Structure formats: structure tokens, C-alpha cells
């Protein structure tokens, strides 16, 4: 097998892999141990810690002192801002050809996952962002990526409800072009970051930043793909679950952020009229109704009226107002 051959630094371009961490003491050691076993001889690992209050930083310093660069933010900047700190750092210090944005809830059993992605991107310069497929720990396919289409109502439903993808009876192969890249482990060309910009910090602290970036990517003539022969284990929303477990009120905060960012995205890429007449009704529906079983799709039998409706209406109004304000602000992407 070609992947088993020795990899020389002169043949393969430098890749900088940024791992964003927040209170990941239970997973960061496994993540980094697994990542550092990647069979690709020309990569650097940078951990950006978002002001963790657990023992994450202590674990990283103890076990990975000379193996990774560690950046410690003074406050939790969220995903776009936190990742941008790492991106600016690696572009200045290492000048890599590719930059990877990795969650801390990943494991890398496929030691050639990165090599497969880089090979594909080296062959096709139109690929601006490439991701591996996500699998569950038991080997089942979790996410491959999909086409959102051009129907705004359908797009809003998909980005707001995070519907599960179809169940794959057979593992896909080859390269699949997608409308939105998988946001937990994308590999991005440096030239894309320089031409298209960094993550849009208006979408902080989290949610839909990869949707916005994927659309911006297309405008600049690049495409996003999934390399189906490359796979990583995704433990799925570890930081989000940790945040909500520590403070259950943050579940409604997550709903507020998703609503704000979805409407902001719609305003930016579909305009005010469509956002008001198409996106807003979908957002209102999502405010009042949710799925009983999260691992199943949308159907009348799987819908239920949400709790705390009064508070949800207030958060809806606040989210729409904030999105309108943010839409007037110049995107923070440099």
C-alpha cells in the first residue's frame, strides 16, 4: 500500500493542526496521543486553550511539553475567535501550506487520515477545504457531509435542527463534494485563509461558522469536499454537553445563538426580504417545536411543543434584533 511508504518532509507540504480546547481534561490526552501518532512526517500541533478551569492545561504541559505548542487565552473566546488566534499564530510562525482546525473530541485510529486528505488537495487546487468522514467509536458512519441545495427554507431547517444524515449501509468511498464542510476537522489551504479570510467572528461563540465559511468559499471559486477514505472518530459535541451540564441554562443560550447566527447567515447570503419571508417563519417554527427523539428526522409524530415558551419568544426577538445589528458590522475575518 502506497500510504505505508516512508514520507519525506521534502515531498509533503507542512500542515499545522490547531486543536481548540475548553475544559477537556477527560479527553484532551487521548486526543493528542492519537493525533501525534498520525503517519505524516511534516506537521505541527498547536493547542489553543480557551481559559479552561479544569486540569486541561496541566495535563498538556505535563504530557506534551515538547510535542505541541500551547496558547492559553485569558478568556473563553468561543470557537471562531479561539480558532482565529491559532490560525494567526501558525500563519506567522510556521507558514504552512495547509491548516487544520480540530475539535478536542476527536480520535485518529486511521493513522493515514491526514496523508489521504493532503494527497487529494495536492491533486486538485480547486479544493479549498477538505474533511475526513466522522465515525462513531463503534465504527458506524456518523457524518459524511451533504448538499444543502438552494431552497432557503430547507437550508434553515437543516442548520437549525442538525438533522442526522441518512444511515449508510455501506461505507462511502472516494471524494464527495459538499455544500458545507464538516466543521470538527477541516483542512484548509493557506491561500484560502489569505484570500477568503479567517472564520467570521460575528458568529462567536459557536454555531454555523462553518456554514458561513463554506458559502464564502464558493463565492471565491473554491469547493469543499469530504475525503471518504479518511476517517476520524468524533465523540460529538463534548464541549457543548459539558457546558450545558455545568449550567443547564446554557441550553437556552445555545438556542439563542443558533437562532441569531442562522438569521445572520440568511441576511448575508439571501438578503432581507427572503430572510423575513422564508427564513424567519422556519426559525419561529423551530422556536416552538422540537423533535422528541433527536436521532430521528422531522415528522409530525416526532414533534413536540417546547417548554419555556415565554422565554423562548423573548430570546427569539433578541436574536433577530442582534442579527440585524451584526449584519451591519464589517465581518471580522482578517
Tab-separated table of C-alpha atoms in Angstrom:
chain	number	residue	atom	x	y	z
A	1	UNK	CA	0.000	0.000	0.000
A	2	UNK	CA	1.370	3.416	-1.004
A	3	UNK	CA	0.430	5.052	2.290
A	4	UNK	CA	2.775	2.683	4.120
A	5	UNK	CA	5.861	4.065	2.383
A	6	UNK	CA	8.167	6.392	4.277
A	7	UNK	CA	7.020	10.005	3.988
A	8	UNK	CA	9.713	12.628	3.383
A	9	UNK	CA	9.347	16.219	4.504
A	10	UNK	CA	10.527	17.454	1.127
A	11	UNK	CA	7.740	15.606	-0.658
A	12	UNK	CA	4.818	16.504	1.568
A	13	UNK	CA	3.926	20.098	2.457
A	14	UNK	CA	3.793	21.368	6.019
A	15	UNK	CA	0.448	21.092	7.800
A	16	UNK	CA	-0.324	22.975	11.023
A	17	UNK	CA	-3.018	21.288	13.113
A	18	UNK	CA	-4.798	23.509	15.643
A	19	UNK	CA	-6.691	21.803	18.475
A	20	UNK	CA	-9.148	24.050	20.301
A	21	UNK	CA	-9.658	23.004	23.909
A	22	UNK	CA	-12.023	24.055	26.670
A	23	UNK	CA	-12.353	22.033	29.883
A	24	UNK	CA	-11.354	18.852	28.098
A	25	UNK	CA	-9.436	17.171	30.911
A	26	UNK	CA	-11.202	13.857	30.259
A	27	UNK	CA	-10.439	13.752	26.542
A	28	UNK	CA	-7.504	16.008	25.615
A	29	UNK	CA	-4.795	13.465	26.500
A	30	UNK	CA	-6.368	10.740	24.351
A	31	UNK	CA	-6.975	13.224	21.540
A	32	UNK	CA	-3.371	14.441	21.425
A	33	UNK	CA	-1.831	10.986	21.915
A	34	UNK	CA	-3.899	9.729	18.998
A	35	UNK	CA	-3.183	12.788	16.844
A	36	UNK	CA	0.579	12.620	17.371
A	37	UNK	CA	0.606	9.057	16.018
A	38	UNK	CA	-0.514	10.388	12.623
A	39	UNK	CA	1.728	8.955	9.872
A	40	UNK	CA	2.667	12.187	8.159
A	41	UNK	CA	6.161	13.423	8.832
A	42	UNK	CA	5.670	17.148	8.241
A	43	UNK	CA	3.073	18.511	10.642
A	44	UNK	CA	2.945	20.725	13.722
A	45	UNK	CA	0.355	20.621	16.504
A	46	UNK	CA	-0.815	23.771	18.274
A	47	UNK	CA	-3.285	23.634	21.173
A	48	UNK	CA	-5.328	26.752	21.850
A	49	UNK	CA	-6.863	26.603	25.310
A	50	UNK	CA	-9.943	28.731	25.832
A	51	UNK	CA	-9.385	29.615	29.508
A	52	UNK	CA	-10.134	26.134	30.848
A	53	UNK	CA	-10.996	25.927	34.548
A	54	UNK	CA	-10.213	22.217	34.862
A	55	UNK	CA	-6.841	20.424	34.670
A	56	UNK	CA	-6.582	20.570	30.860
A	57	UNK	CA	-3.581	22.904	30.747
A	58	UNK	CA	-1.814	20.963	33.493
A	59	UNK	CA	-2.279	17.716	31.524
A	60	UNK	CA	-0.977	19.282	28.298
A	61	UNK	CA	2.084	20.770	29.982
A	62	UNK	CA	2.888	17.515	31.785
A	63	UNK	CA	2.490	15.082	28.878
A	64	UNK	CA	3.066	17.158	25.729
A	65	UNK	CA	5.515	19.903	26.733
A	66	UNK	CA	7.927	19.433	23.805
A	67	UNK	CA	5.426	17.932	21.403
A	68	UNK	CA	2.882	20.711	20.901
A	69	UNK	CA	2.754	24.496	21.043
A	70	UNK	CA	0.359	25.714	23.729
A	71	UNK	CA	-1.505	29.024	23.570
A	72	UNK	CA	-3.589	29.948	26.629
A	73	UNK	CA	-6.333	32.509	26.119
A	74	UNK	CA	-7.182	34.676	29.124
A	75	UNK	CA	-10.899	34.209	28.489
A	76	UNK	CA	-13.124	31.768	26.676
A	77	UNK	CA	-13.275	33.307	23.201
A	78	UNK	CA	-15.563	30.658	21.745
A	79	UNK	CA	-14.884	28.739	18.543
A	80	UNK	CA	-14.346	31.306	15.731
A	81	UNK	CA	-12.295	33.758	17.797
A	82	UNK	CA	-10.378	30.986	19.561
A	83	UNK	CA	-9.516	29.247	16.308
A	84	UNK	CA	-8.520	32.536	14.699
A	85	UNK	CA	-5.956	33.046	17.470
A	86	UNK	CA	-4.395	29.738	16.456
A	87	UNK	CA	-4.631	30.437	12.725
A	88	UNK	CA	-2.847	33.788	13.031
A	89	UNK	CA	-0.169	32.127	15.173
A	90	UNK	CA	0.622	29.291	12.742
A	91	UNK	CA	0.496	31.508	9.636
A	92	UNK	CA	3.085	33.797	11.199
A	93	UNK	CA	5.324	31.194	12.858
A	94	UNK	CA	5.200	28.184	10.528
A	95	UNK	CA	3.773	29.442	7.196
A	96	UNK	CA	2.204	26.029	6.459
A	97	UNK	CA	0.582	25.152	3.155
A	98	UNK	CA	-2.402	23.675	4.997
A	99	UNK	CA	-4.066	24.452	8.320
A	100	UNK	CA	-6.304	22.014	10.196
A	101	UNK	CA	-8.983	23.138	12.668
A	102	UNK	CA	-9.620	20.294	15.101
A	103	UNK	CA	-12.046	19.791	17.960
A	104	UNK	CA	-10.708	18.209	21.128
A	105	UNK	CA	-13.298	15.403	20.953
A	106	UNK	CA	-11.568	13.545	18.112
A	107	UNK	CA	-9.580	10.310	17.901
A	108	UNK	CA	-7.486	9.249	14.911
A	109	UNK	CA	-7.435	5.444	14.510
A	110	UNK	CA	-6.689	5.873	10.796
A	111	UNK	CA	-3.027	6.920	11.029
A	112	UNK	CA	-3.025	7.982	7.369
A	113	UNK	CA	-6.089	10.229	7.628
A	114	UNK	CA	-4.056	13.397	7.004
A	115	UNK	CA	-1.952	11.958	4.195
A	116	UNK	CA	-5.094	10.952	2.282
A	117	UNK	CA	-6.500	14.468	2.581
A	118	UNK	CA	-3.292	16.225	1.550
A	119	UNK	CA	-2.855	13.936	-1.458
A	120	UNK	CA	-6.354	14.784	-2.663
A	121	UNK	CA	-5.829	18.512	-2.187
A	122	UNK	CA	-2.460	18.424	-3.946
A	123	UNK	CA	-4.133	16.878	-6.991
A	124	UNK	CA	-6.982	19.400	-7.204
A	125	UNK	CA	-6.256	23.073	-6.493
A	126	UNK	CA	-9.967	23.899	-6.564
A	127	UNK	CA	-10.396	22.075	-3.256
A	128	UNK	CA	-10.236	24.839	-0.669
A	129	UNK	CA	-11.317	22.765	2.329
A	130	UNK	CA	-11.312	19.007	2.837
A	131	UNK	CA	-12.513	16.942	5.782
A	132	UNK	CA	-12.398	13.270	6.749
A	133	UNK	CA	-15.646	11.430	7.408
A	134	UNK	CA	-16.803	11.165	11.022
A	135	UNK	CA	-17.433	7.781	12.590
A	136	UNK	CA	-18.789	6.705	15.963
A	137	UNK	CA	-16.499	4.761	18.318
A	138	UNK	CA	-18.237	1.537	17.242
A	139	UNK	CA	-17.333	2.186	13.594
A	140	UNK	CA	-20.738	3.325	12.328
A	141	UNK	CA	-20.766	6.282	9.954
A	142	UNK	CA	-21.707	9.468	11.793
A	143	UNK	CA	-21.424	12.217	9.172
A	144	UNK	CA	-20.118	12.459	5.624
A	145	UNK	CA	-21.462	15.860	4.676
A	146	UNK	CA	-24.309	16.687	2.346
A	147	UNK	CA	-25.725	19.077	-0.195
A	148	UNK	CA	-27.995	21.740	1.273
A	149	UNK	CA	-29.454	22.831	-2.058
A	150	UNK	CA	-30.629	26.352	-2.859
A	151	UNK	CA	-34.024	26.338	-1.078
A	152	UNK	CA	-33.676	28.689	1.888
A	153	UNK	CA	-36.430	27.027	3.933
A	154	UNK	CA	-34.739	23.647	3.554
A	155	UNK	CA	-31.352	25.138	4.432
A	156	UNK	CA	-32.748	26.755	7.575
A	157	UNK	CA	-34.360	23.501	8.696
A	158	UNK	CA	-31.093	21.621	8.274
A	159	UNK	CA	-28.850	24.159	10.003
A	160	UNK	CA	-31.259	24.771	12.894
A	161	UNK	CA	-32.238	21.187	13.651
A	162	UNK	CA	-28.920	19.396	12.962
A	163	UNK	CA	-30.854	16.515	11.418
A	164	UNK	CA	-28.977	13.216	11.350
A	165	UNK	CA	-27.696	12.141	7.958
A	166	UNK	CA	-29.116	9.085	6.257
A	167	UNK	CA	-27.951	5.751	7.604
A	168	UNK	CA	-25.161	4.377	5.462
A	169	UNK	CA	-25.425	0.632	4.878
A	170	UNK	CA	-22.107	0.716	3.074
A	171	UNK	CA	-19.160	2.987	3.782
A	172	UNK	CA	-18.818	5.621	1.037
A	173	UNK	CA	-15.544	5.965	-0.832
A	174	UNK	CA	-13.751	8.493	-2.985
A	175	UNK	CA	-14.163	12.277	-2.821
A	176	UNK	CA	-17.575	13.815	-2.161
A	177	UNK	CA	-18.235	17.476	-2.888
A	178	UNK	CA	-20.407	19.066	-0.185
A	179	UNK	CA	-22.114	22.416	0.367
A	180	UNK	CA	-20.910	22.645	3.970
A	181	UNK	CA	-17.689	21.041	5.156
A	182	UNK	CA	-17.610	19.046	8.391
A	183	UNK	CA	-16.601	21.606	10.974
A	184	UNK	CA	-14.791	19.474	13.585
A	185	UNK	CA	-11.697	18.687	11.492
A	186	UNK	CA	-11.394	20.675	8.236
A	187	UNK	CA	-8.047	21.033	6.483
A	188	UNK	CA	-7.822	24.453	4.787
A	189	UNK	CA	-5.352	25.773	2.224
A	190	UNK	CA	-3.250	28.676	3.426
A	191	UNK	CA	-4.053	30.579	0.228
A	192	UNK	CA	-7.751	30.196	1.061
A	193	UNK	CA	-7.209	31.717	4.502
A	194	UNK	CA	-5.294	34.562	2.859
A	195	UNK	CA	-7.836	35.205	0.079
A	196	UNK	CA	-11.140	34.219	1.671
A	197	UNK	CA	-10.236	35.257	5.216
A	198	UNK	CA	-10.411	33.644	8.641
A	199	UNK	CA	-13.534	32.473	10.474
A	200	UNK	CA	-16.181	35.168	10.851
A	201	UNK	CA	-16.015	36.270	14.490
A	202	UNK	CA	-19.559	37.645	14.399
A	203	UNK	CA	-20.629	34.013	14.771
A	204	UNK	CA	-18.921	33.714	18.157
A	205	UNK	CA	-19.103	31.961	20.497
A	206	UNK	CA	-20.150	28.998	18.305
A	207	UNK	CA	-22.516	27.501	15.701
A	208	UNK	CA	-22.845	27.960	11.921
A	209	UNK	CA	-19.386	29.462	11.398
A	210	UNK	CA	-18.574	26.546	9.079
A	211	UNK	CA	-21.813	27.119	7.137
A	212	UNK	CA	-20.915	30.762	6.565
A	213	UNK	CA	-17.321	29.898	5.620
A	214	UNK	CA	-18.465	27.251	3.142
A	215	UNK	CA	-20.610	29.781	1.292
A	216	UNK	CA	-17.838	32.370	1.328
A	217	UNK	CA	-15.520	29.695	-0.037
A	218	UNK	CA	-17.807	29.085	-3.024
A	219	UNK	CA	-18.028	32.787	-3.833
A	220	UNK	CA	-14.241	32.797	-4.216
A	221	UNK	CA	-14.314	29.832	-6.608
A	222	UNK	CA	-13.213	27.036	-4.266
A	223	UNK	CA	-15.052	23.858	-3.314
A	224	UNK	CA	-15.440	21.916	-0.082
A	225	UNK	CA	-15.129	18.129	-0.076
A	226	UNK	CA	-15.134	15.103	2.177
A	227	UNK	CA	-12.378	12.541	1.661
A	228	UNK	CA	-14.354	9.395	2.352
A	229	UNK	CA	-11.293	7.142	2.576
A	230	UNK	CA	-10.051	9.235	5.504
A	231	UNK	CA	-11.874	8.857	8.803
A	232	UNK	CA	-11.753	10.112	12.394
A	233	UNK	CA	-13.773	9.211	15.470
A	234	UNK	CA	-15.918	12.116	16.623
A	235	UNK	CA	-17.194	11.927	20.196
A	236	UNK	CA	-19.818	14.529	19.219
A	237	UNK	CA	-20.420	17.831	20.991
A	238	UNK	CA	-18.294	17.118	24.070
A	239	UNK	CA	-17.705	20.783	24.930
A	240	UNK	CA	-21.336	21.705	24.293
A	241	UNK	CA	-22.603	18.893	26.517
A	242	UNK	CA	-20.071	19.833	29.207
A	243	UNK	CA	-21.210	23.457	29.099
A	244	UNK	CA	-24.892	22.552	29.437
A	245	UNK	CA	-24.193	20.004	32.180
A	246	UNK	CA	-22.364	22.642	34.237
A	247	UNK	CA	-25.148	25.182	33.668
A	248	UNK	CA	-28.496	23.875	32.283
A	249	UNK	CA	-29.500	27.469	31.430
A	250	UNK	CA	-26.858	27.387	28.698
A	251	UNK	CA	-29.149	25.090	26.694
A	252	UNK	CA	-31.411	28.072	26.010
A	253	UNK	CA	-28.349	30.214	25.353
A	254	UNK	CA	-27.343	27.696	22.680
A	255	UNK	CA	-30.831	28.066	21.123
A	256	UNK	CA	-30.454	31.854	21.161
A	257	UNK	CA	-27.035	31.711	19.468
A	258	UNK	CA	-28.268	29.233	16.833
A	259	UNK	CA	-31.251	31.469	16.052
A	260	UNK	CA	-29.135	34.628	15.861
A	261	UNK	CA	-26.482	33.037	13.674
A	262	UNK	CA	-28.991	31.355	11.364
A	263	UNK	CA	-30.763	34.657	10.715
A	264	UNK	CA	-27.441	36.469	10.302
A	265	UNK	CA	-26.351	33.881	7.738
A	266	UNK	CA	-29.643	34.247	5.876
A	267	UNK	CA	-29.401	38.035	5.826
A	268	UNK	CA	-25.883	37.929	4.455
A	269	UNK	CA	-26.349	35.360	1.711
A	270	UNK	CA	-30.066	35.567	0.818
A	271	UNK	CA	-30.995	39.174	1.580
A	272	UNK	CA	-33.500	40.899	3.862
A	273	UNK	CA	-36.723	40.077	2.000
A	274	UNK	CA	-36.096	36.328	1.744
A	275	UNK	CA	-34.865	36.252	5.318
A	276	UNK	CA	-38.068	37.889	6.524
A	277	UNK	CA	-40.475	35.856	4.379
A	278	UNK	CA	-38.744	32.460	4.288
A	279	UNK	CA	-36.086	32.102	6.983
A	280	UNK	CA	-37.979	33.791	9.822
A	281	UNK	CA	-41.088	31.537	9.629
A	282	UNK	CA	-38.825	28.473	9.802
A	283	UNK	CA	-36.959	29.956	12.752
A	284	UNK	CA	-40.256	30.689	14.513
A	285	UNK	CA	-41.413	27.121	13.943
A	286	UNK	CA	-38.136	25.833	15.403
A	287	UNK	CA	-38.684	28.125	18.402
A	288	UNK	CA	-41.972	26.476	19.297
A	289	UNK	CA	-41.471	22.873	18.168
A	290	UNK	CA	-38.673	20.346	18.589
A	291	UNK	CA	-38.010	16.654	17.946
A	292	UNK	CA	-38.950	14.138	20.640
A	293	UNK	CA	-36.162	11.807	19.577
A	294	UNK	CA	-33.056	13.665	18.449
A	295	UNK	CA	-31.637	10.765	16.452
A	296	UNK	CA	-34.717	10.666	14.213
A	297	UNK	CA	-35.818	13.011	11.448
A	298	UNK	CA	-38.639	15.536	11.233
A	299	UNK	CA	-42.139	14.088	11.166
A	300	UNK	CA	-45.452	15.000	12.742
A	301	UNK	CA	-45.218	12.018	15.081
A	302	UNK	CA	-41.745	13.132	16.244
A	303	UNK	CA	-42.676	16.749	17.029
A	304	UNK	CA	-43.399	18.168	20.452
A	305	UNK	CA	-44.140	21.607	21.845
A	306	UNK	CA	-41.100	23.046	23.577
A	307	UNK	CA	-41.030	24.149	27.216
A	308	UNK	CA	-40.358	27.710	28.466
A	309	UNK	CA	-42.207	29.256	25.520
A	310	UNK	CA	-42.344	32.736	27.059
A	311	UNK	CA	-38.573	32.822	27.493
A	312	UNK	CA	-38.062	31.344	24.034
A	313	UNK	CA	-40.146	34.111	22.433
A	314	UNK	CA	-38.043	36.723	24.245
A	315	UNK	CA	-34.824	35.046	23.069
A	316	UNK	CA	-36.202	34.857	19.513
A	317	UNK	CA	-36.874	38.604	19.436
A	318	UNK	CA	-33.466	39.320	20.955
A	319	UNK	CA	-31.731	37.007	18.466
A	320	UNK	CA	-33.371	38.626	15.434
A	321	UNK	CA	-32.524	42.100	16.735
A	322	UNK	CA	-28.882	41.147	17.363
A	323	UNK	CA	-28.598	39.500	13.923
A	324	UNK	CA	-29.839	42.690	12.257
A	325	UNK	CA	-27.239	44.682	14.209
A	326	UNK	CA	-24.427	42.254	13.383
A	327	UNK	CA	-25.361	42.314	9.702
A	328	UNK	CA	-24.387	45.993	9.634
A	329	UNK	CA	-20.977	45.235	11.136
A	330	UNK	CA	-17.992	44.526	8.911
A	331	UNK	CA	-17.126	40.806	9.233
A	332	UNK	CA	-14.136	40.081	11.462
A	333	UNK	CA	-12.291	37.761	9.077
A	334	UNK	CA	-8.757	39.186	8.834
